[in-house]
GROMACS .gro file of C-alpha atoms in nm:
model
  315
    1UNK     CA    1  -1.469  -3.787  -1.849
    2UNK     CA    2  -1.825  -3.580  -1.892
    3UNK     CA    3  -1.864  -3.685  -1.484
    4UNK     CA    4  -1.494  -3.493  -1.462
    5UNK     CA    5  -1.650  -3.216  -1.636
    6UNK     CA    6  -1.944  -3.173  -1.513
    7UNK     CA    7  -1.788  -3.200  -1.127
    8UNK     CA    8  -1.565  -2.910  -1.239
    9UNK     CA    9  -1.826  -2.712  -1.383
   10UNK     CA   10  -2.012  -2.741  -1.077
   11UNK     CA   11  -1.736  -2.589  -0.859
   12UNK     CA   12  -1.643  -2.293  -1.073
   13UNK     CA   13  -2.087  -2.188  -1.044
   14UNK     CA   14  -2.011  -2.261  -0.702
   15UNK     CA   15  -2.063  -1.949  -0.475
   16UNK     CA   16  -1.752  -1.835  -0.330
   17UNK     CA   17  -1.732  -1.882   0.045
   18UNK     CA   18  -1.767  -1.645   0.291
   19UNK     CA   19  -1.418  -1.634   0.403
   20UNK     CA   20  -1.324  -1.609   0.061
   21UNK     CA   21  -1.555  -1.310  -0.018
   22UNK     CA   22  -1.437  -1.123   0.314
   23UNK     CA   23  -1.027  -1.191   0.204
   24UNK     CA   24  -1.080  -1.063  -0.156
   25UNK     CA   25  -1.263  -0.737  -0.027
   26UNK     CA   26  -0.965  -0.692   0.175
   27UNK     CA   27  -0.758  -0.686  -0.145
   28UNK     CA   28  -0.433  -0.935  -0.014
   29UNK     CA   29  -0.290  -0.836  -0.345
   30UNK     CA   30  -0.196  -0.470  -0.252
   31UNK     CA   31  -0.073  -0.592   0.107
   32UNK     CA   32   0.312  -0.575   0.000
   33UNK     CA   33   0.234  -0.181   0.085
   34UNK     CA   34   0.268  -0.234   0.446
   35UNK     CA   35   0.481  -0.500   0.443
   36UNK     CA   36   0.799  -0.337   0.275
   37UNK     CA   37   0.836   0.018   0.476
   38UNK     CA   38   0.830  -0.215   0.803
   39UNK     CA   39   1.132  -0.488   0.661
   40UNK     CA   40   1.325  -0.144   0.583
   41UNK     CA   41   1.279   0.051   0.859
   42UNK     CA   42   1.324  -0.247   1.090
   43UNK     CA   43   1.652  -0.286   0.877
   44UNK     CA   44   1.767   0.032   0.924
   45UNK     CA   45   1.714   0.014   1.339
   46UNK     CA   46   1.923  -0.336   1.315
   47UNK     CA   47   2.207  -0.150   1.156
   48UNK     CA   48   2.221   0.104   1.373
   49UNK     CA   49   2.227  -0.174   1.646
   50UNK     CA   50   1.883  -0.271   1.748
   51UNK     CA   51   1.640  -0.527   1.664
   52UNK     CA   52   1.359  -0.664   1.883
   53UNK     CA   53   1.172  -0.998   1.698
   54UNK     CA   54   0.866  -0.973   1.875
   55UNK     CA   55   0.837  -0.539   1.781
   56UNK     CA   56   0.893  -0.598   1.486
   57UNK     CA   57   0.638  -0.863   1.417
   58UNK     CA   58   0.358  -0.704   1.624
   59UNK     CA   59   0.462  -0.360   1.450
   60UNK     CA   60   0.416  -0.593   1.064
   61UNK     CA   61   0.116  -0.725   1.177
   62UNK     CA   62  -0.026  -0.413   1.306
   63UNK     CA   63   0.048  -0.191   0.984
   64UNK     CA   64  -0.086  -0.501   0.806
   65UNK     CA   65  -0.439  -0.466   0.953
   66UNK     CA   66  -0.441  -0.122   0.918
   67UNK     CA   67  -0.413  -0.120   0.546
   68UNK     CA   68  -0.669  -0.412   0.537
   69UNK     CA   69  -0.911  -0.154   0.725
   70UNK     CA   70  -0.766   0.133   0.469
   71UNK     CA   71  -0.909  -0.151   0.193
   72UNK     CA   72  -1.232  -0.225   0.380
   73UNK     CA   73  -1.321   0.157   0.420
   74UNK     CA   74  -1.201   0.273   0.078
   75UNK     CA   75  -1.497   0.018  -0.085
   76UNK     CA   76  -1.745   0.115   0.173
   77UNK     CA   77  -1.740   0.487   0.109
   78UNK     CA   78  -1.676   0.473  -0.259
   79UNK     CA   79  -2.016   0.290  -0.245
   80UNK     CA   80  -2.160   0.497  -0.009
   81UNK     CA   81  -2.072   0.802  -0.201
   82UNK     CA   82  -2.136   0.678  -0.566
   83UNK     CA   83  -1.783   0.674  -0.640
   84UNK     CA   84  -1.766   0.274  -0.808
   85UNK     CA   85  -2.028   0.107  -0.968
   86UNK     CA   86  -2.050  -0.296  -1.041
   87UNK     CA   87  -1.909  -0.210  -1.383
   88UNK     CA   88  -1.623  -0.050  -1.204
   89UNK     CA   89  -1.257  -0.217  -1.285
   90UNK     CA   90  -1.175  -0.109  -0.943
   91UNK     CA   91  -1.447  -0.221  -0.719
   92UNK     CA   92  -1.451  -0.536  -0.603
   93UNK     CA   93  -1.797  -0.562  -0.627
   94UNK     CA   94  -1.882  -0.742  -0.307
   95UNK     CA   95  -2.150  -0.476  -0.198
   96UNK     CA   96  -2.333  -0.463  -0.563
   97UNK     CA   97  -2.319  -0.870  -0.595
   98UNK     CA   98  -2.490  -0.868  -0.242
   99UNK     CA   99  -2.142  -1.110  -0.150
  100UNK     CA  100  -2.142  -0.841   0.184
  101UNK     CA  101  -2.348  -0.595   0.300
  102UNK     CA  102  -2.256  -0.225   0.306
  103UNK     CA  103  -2.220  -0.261   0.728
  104UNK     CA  104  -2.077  -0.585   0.713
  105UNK     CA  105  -1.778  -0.407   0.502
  106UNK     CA  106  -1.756  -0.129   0.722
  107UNK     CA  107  -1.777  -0.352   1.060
  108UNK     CA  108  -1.484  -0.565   0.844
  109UNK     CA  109  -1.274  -0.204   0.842
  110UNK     CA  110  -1.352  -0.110   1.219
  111UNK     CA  111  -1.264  -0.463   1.326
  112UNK     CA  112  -0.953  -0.425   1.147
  113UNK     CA  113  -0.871  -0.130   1.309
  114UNK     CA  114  -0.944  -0.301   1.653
  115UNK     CA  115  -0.685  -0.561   1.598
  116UNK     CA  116  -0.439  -0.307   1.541
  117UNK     CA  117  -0.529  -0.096   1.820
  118UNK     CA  118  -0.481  -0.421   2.041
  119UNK     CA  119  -0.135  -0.451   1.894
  120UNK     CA  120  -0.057  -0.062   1.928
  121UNK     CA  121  -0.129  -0.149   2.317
  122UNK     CA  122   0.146  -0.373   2.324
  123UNK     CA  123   0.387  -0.173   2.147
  124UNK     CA  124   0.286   0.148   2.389
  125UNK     CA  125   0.350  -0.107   2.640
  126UNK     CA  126   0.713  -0.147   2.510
  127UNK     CA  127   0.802   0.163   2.368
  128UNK     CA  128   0.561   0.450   2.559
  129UNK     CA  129   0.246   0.678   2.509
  130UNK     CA  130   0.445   0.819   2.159
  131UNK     CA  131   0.359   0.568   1.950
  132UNK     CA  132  -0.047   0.645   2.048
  133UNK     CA  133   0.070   0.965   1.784
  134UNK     CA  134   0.205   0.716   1.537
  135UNK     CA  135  -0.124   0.515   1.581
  136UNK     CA  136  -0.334   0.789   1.540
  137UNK     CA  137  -0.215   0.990   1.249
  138UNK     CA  138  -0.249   0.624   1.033
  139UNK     CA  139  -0.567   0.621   1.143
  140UNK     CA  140  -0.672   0.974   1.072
  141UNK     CA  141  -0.506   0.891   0.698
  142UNK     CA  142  -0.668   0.513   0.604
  143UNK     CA  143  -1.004   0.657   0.729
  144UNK     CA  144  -1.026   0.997   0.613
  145UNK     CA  145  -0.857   0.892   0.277
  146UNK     CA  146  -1.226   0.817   0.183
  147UNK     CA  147  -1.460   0.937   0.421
  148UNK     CA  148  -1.625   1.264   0.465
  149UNK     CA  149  -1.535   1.585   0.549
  150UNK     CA  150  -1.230   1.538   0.430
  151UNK     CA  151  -1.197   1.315   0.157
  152UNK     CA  152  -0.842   1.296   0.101
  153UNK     CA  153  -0.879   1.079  -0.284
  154UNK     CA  154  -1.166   1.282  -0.407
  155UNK     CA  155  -0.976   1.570  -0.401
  156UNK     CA  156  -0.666   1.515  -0.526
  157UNK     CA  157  -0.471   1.455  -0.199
  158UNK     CA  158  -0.440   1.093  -0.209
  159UNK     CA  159  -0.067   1.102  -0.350
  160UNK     CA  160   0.078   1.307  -0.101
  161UNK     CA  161  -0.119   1.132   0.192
  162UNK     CA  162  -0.051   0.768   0.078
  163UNK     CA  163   0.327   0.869   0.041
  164UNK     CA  164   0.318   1.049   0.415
  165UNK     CA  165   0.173   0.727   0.560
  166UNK     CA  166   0.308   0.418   0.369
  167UNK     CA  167   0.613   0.585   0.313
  168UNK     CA  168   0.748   0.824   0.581
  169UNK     CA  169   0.550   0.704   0.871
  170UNK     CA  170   0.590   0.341   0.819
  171UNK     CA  171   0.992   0.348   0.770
  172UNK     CA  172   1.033   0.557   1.046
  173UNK     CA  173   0.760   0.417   1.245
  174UNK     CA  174   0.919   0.055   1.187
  175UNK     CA  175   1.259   0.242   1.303
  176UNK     CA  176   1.137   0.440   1.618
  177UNK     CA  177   0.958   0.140   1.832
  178UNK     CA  178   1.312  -0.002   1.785
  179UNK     CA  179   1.499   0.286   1.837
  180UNK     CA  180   1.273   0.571   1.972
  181UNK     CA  181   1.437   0.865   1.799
  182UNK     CA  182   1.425   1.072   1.491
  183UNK     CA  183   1.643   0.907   1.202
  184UNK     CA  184   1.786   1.126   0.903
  185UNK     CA  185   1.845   0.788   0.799
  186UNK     CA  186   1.441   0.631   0.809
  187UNK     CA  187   1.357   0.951   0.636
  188UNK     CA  188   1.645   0.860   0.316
  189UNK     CA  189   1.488   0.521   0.281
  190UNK     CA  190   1.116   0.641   0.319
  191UNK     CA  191   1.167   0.806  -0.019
  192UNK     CA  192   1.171   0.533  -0.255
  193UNK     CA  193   0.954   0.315  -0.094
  194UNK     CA  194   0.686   0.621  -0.051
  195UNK     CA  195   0.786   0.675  -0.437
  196UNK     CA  196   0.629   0.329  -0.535
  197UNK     CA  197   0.388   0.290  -0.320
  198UNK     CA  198   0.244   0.607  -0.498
  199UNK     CA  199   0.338   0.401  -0.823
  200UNK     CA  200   0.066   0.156  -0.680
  201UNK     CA  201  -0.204   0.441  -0.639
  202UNK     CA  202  -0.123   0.609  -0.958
  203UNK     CA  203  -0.102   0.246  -1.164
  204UNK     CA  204  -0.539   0.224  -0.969
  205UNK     CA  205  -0.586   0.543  -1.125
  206UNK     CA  206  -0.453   0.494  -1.477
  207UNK     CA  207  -0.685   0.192  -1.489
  208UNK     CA  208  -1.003   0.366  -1.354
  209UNK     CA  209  -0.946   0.672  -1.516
  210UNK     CA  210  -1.292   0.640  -1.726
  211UNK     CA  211  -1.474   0.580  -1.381
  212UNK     CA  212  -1.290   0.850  -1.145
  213UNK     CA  213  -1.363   1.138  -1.437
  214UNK     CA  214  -1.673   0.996  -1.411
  215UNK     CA  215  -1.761   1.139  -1.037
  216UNK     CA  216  -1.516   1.402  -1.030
  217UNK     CA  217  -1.285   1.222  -0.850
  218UNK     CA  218  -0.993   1.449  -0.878
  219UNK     CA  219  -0.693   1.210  -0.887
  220UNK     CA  220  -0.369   1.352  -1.043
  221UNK     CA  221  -0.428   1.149  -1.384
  222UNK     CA  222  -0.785   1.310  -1.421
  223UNK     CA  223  -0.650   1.655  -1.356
  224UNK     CA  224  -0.359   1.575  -1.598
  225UNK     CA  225  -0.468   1.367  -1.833
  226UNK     CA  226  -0.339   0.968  -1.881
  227UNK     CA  227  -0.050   1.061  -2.090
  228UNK     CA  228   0.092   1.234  -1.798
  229UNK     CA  229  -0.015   1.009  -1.581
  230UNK     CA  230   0.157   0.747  -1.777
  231UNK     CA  231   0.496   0.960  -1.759
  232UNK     CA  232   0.443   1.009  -1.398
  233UNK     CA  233   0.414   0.644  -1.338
  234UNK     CA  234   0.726   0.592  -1.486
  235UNK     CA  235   0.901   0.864  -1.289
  236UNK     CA  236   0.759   0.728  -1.003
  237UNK     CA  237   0.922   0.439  -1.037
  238UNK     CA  238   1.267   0.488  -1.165
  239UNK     CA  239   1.275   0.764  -0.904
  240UNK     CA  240   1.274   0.488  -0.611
  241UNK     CA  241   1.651   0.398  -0.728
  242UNK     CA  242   1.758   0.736  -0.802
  243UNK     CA  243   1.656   0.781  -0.446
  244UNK     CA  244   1.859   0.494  -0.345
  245UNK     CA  245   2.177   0.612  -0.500
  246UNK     CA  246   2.131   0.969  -0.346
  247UNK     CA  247   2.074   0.817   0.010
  248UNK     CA  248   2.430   0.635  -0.035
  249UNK     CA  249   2.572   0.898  -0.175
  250UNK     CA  250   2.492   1.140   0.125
  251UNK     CA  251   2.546   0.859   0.366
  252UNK     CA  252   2.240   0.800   0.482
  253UNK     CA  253   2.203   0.523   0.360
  254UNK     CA  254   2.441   0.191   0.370
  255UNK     CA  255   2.646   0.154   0.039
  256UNK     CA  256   2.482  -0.256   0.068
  257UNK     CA  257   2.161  -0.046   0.012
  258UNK     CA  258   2.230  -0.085  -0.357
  259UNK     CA  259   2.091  -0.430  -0.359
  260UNK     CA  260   1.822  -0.266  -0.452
  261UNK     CA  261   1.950  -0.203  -0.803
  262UNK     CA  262   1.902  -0.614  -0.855
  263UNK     CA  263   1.523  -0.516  -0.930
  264UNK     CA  264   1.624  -0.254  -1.159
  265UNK     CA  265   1.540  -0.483  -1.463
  266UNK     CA  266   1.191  -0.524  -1.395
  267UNK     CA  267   1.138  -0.174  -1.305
  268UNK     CA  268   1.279  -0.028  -1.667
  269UNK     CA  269   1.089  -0.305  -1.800
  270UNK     CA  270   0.755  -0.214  -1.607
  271UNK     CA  271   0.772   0.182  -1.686
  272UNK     CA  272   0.864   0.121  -2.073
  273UNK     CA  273   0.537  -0.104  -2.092
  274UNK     CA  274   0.329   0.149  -1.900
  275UNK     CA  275   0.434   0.449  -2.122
  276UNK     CA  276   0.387   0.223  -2.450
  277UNK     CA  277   0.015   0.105  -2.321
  278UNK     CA  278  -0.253   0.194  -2.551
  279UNK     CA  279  -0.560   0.039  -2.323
  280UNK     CA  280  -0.665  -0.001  -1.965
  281UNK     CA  281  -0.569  -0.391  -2.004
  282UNK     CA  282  -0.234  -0.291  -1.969
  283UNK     CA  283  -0.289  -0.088  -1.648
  284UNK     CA  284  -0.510  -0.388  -1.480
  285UNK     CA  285  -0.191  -0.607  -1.534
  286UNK     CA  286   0.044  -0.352  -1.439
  287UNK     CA  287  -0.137  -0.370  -1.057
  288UNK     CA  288  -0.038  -0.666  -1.002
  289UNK     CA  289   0.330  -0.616  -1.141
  290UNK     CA  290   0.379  -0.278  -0.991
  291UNK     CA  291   0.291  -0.464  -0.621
  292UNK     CA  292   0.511  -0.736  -0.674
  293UNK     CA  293   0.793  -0.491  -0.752
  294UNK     CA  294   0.733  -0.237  -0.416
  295UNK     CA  295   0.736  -0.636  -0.247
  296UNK     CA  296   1.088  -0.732  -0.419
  297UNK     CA  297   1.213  -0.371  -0.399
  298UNK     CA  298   1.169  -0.336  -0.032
  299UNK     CA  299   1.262  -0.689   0.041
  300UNK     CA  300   1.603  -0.631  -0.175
  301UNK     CA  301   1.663  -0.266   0.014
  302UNK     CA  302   1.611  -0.425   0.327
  303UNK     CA  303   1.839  -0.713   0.294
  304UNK     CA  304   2.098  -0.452   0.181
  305UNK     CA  305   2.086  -0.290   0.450
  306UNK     CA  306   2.087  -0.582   0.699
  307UNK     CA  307   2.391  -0.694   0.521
  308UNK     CA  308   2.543  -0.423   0.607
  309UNK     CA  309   2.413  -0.484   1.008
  310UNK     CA  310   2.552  -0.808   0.962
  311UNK     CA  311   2.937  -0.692   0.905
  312UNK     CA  312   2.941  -0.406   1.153
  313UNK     CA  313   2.851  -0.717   1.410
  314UNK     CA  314   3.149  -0.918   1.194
  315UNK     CA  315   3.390  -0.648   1.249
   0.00000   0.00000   0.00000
């Protein structure tokens, strides 16, 4: 039994590897980001009558490495720039435990940003020299969302610009390199998803409130204050389905779309804890719960809508 114990003790002093350093600095747990606006927008194409398997996966695959370099860049320049600390809640502390250099992090985010360029190829191949625009504005967002001159985060912008590019750009984005047009419809269901992936951001900020006031970082719950932040969280999110229900009733959206409302639950649930929390515990759980909801919401707005792509074919 003490062998047992002793065996198991050694593993948990055990350094973690350096894969395993490399895939936690890429945070995997804030990946559902990019992965819903692509299942709805890709939805949305099928029910207007076209789906192409291998678009769509290059185009997931591509807006997945792009947020991984969005992840990669965001440490390197808050550490650059003083922003985090190794106290920080939100750092992951790679750079200040020596885990990876400062360049290695940055080479991680330009890498990242390679793969996806090889990937945009394809799709330029497929679609035409439009989607270089597509390619480019993401790329102008995830780098300059941190980086100097611009500095999207440190001064307040990061709501707006995370909503633009997670939101608008990947809906319609997954829509247009199906069908290359502009969609009233993409920009209906871009809403709510843009709506919690700014829950997401807003959720980091309630947590590292202490940390951003710290550096001036001028996110909308340091302007405000946490109690509104706290409100706005919760608007956030119960705004996604009242987003829904407008985009059906103006029919843009499919009235299937309401599958959405099967997550409802969690999401009452999720704001009532967030607006009774007391501590910054509360806000390093509610990370984790407000990602797995943008995941299930966009998962249950895009079968809704393929539902719907399914009967048209029925009929």
């Amino acid at each position: 039994m003490e062998r047992v114990e002793q065996q198991a003790a050694d593993v948990a002093d055990r350094p973690p590897s350096r894969a395993a350093v490399w895939l936690k600095t890429a945070r995997p747990f804030s990946l559902s980001a990019s992965v819903s606006p692509i299942l709805v927008g890709t939805a949305l194409a099928a029910y207007d009558g076209r789906f192409d398997a291998a678009i769509f996966a290059t185009t997931l695959l591509a807006s997945v490495m792009l947020q991984v370099a969005a992840n990669y860049f965001n440490e390197y320049f808050d550490h650059r720039y003083q922003l985090d600390t190794a106290q920080s809640l939100g750092a992951s502390t790679a750079i200040f435990q020596g885990a990876m250099t400062a360049r290695e992090v940055f080479a991680a985010g330009a890498g990242s940003v390679a793969v996806a360029a090889l990937l945009g190829l394809y799709l330029i191949a497929r679609v035409g020299l439009q989607m270089l625009l597509f390619g480019l504005a993401a790329v102008a967002i995830l780098y300059f969302y941190s980086a100097r001159p611009v500095k999207l985060a440190q001064r307040g912008l990061g709501d707006p610009a995370v909503f633009v590019a997670m939101g608008f750009l990947m809906v319609w984005g997954a829509y247009y390199v199906q069908i290359p047009r502009w969609s009233w419809s993409a920009l209906a269901a871009s809403v709510p998803v843009g709506l919690l992936v700014v829950a997401i951001l807003n959720m980091n900020n309630l947590r590292d409130l202490p940390d951003d006031a710290a550096v001036a970082k001028r996110t909308v719950v340091v302007r405000f204050g946490e109690r509104f932040g706290q409100r706005y969280e919760a608007a956030l999110i119960l705004g996604a389905y009242v987003a829904v229900a407008v985009g059906i009733a103006a029919g843009l959206l499919p009235v299937t779309a309401i599958i959405a409302g099967a997550t409802l639950p969690r999401a009452i649930d999720l704001a009532r804890t967030v607006l009774a929390a007391s501590d910054r515990r509360a806000f390093i759980v509610g990370m984790k719960r407000i990602s797995a909801l943008h995941l299930s919401f966009g998962i249950a707005l895009a079968a809704g809508i393929a539902l719907a792509a399914v009967a048209q074919l029925s009929s």
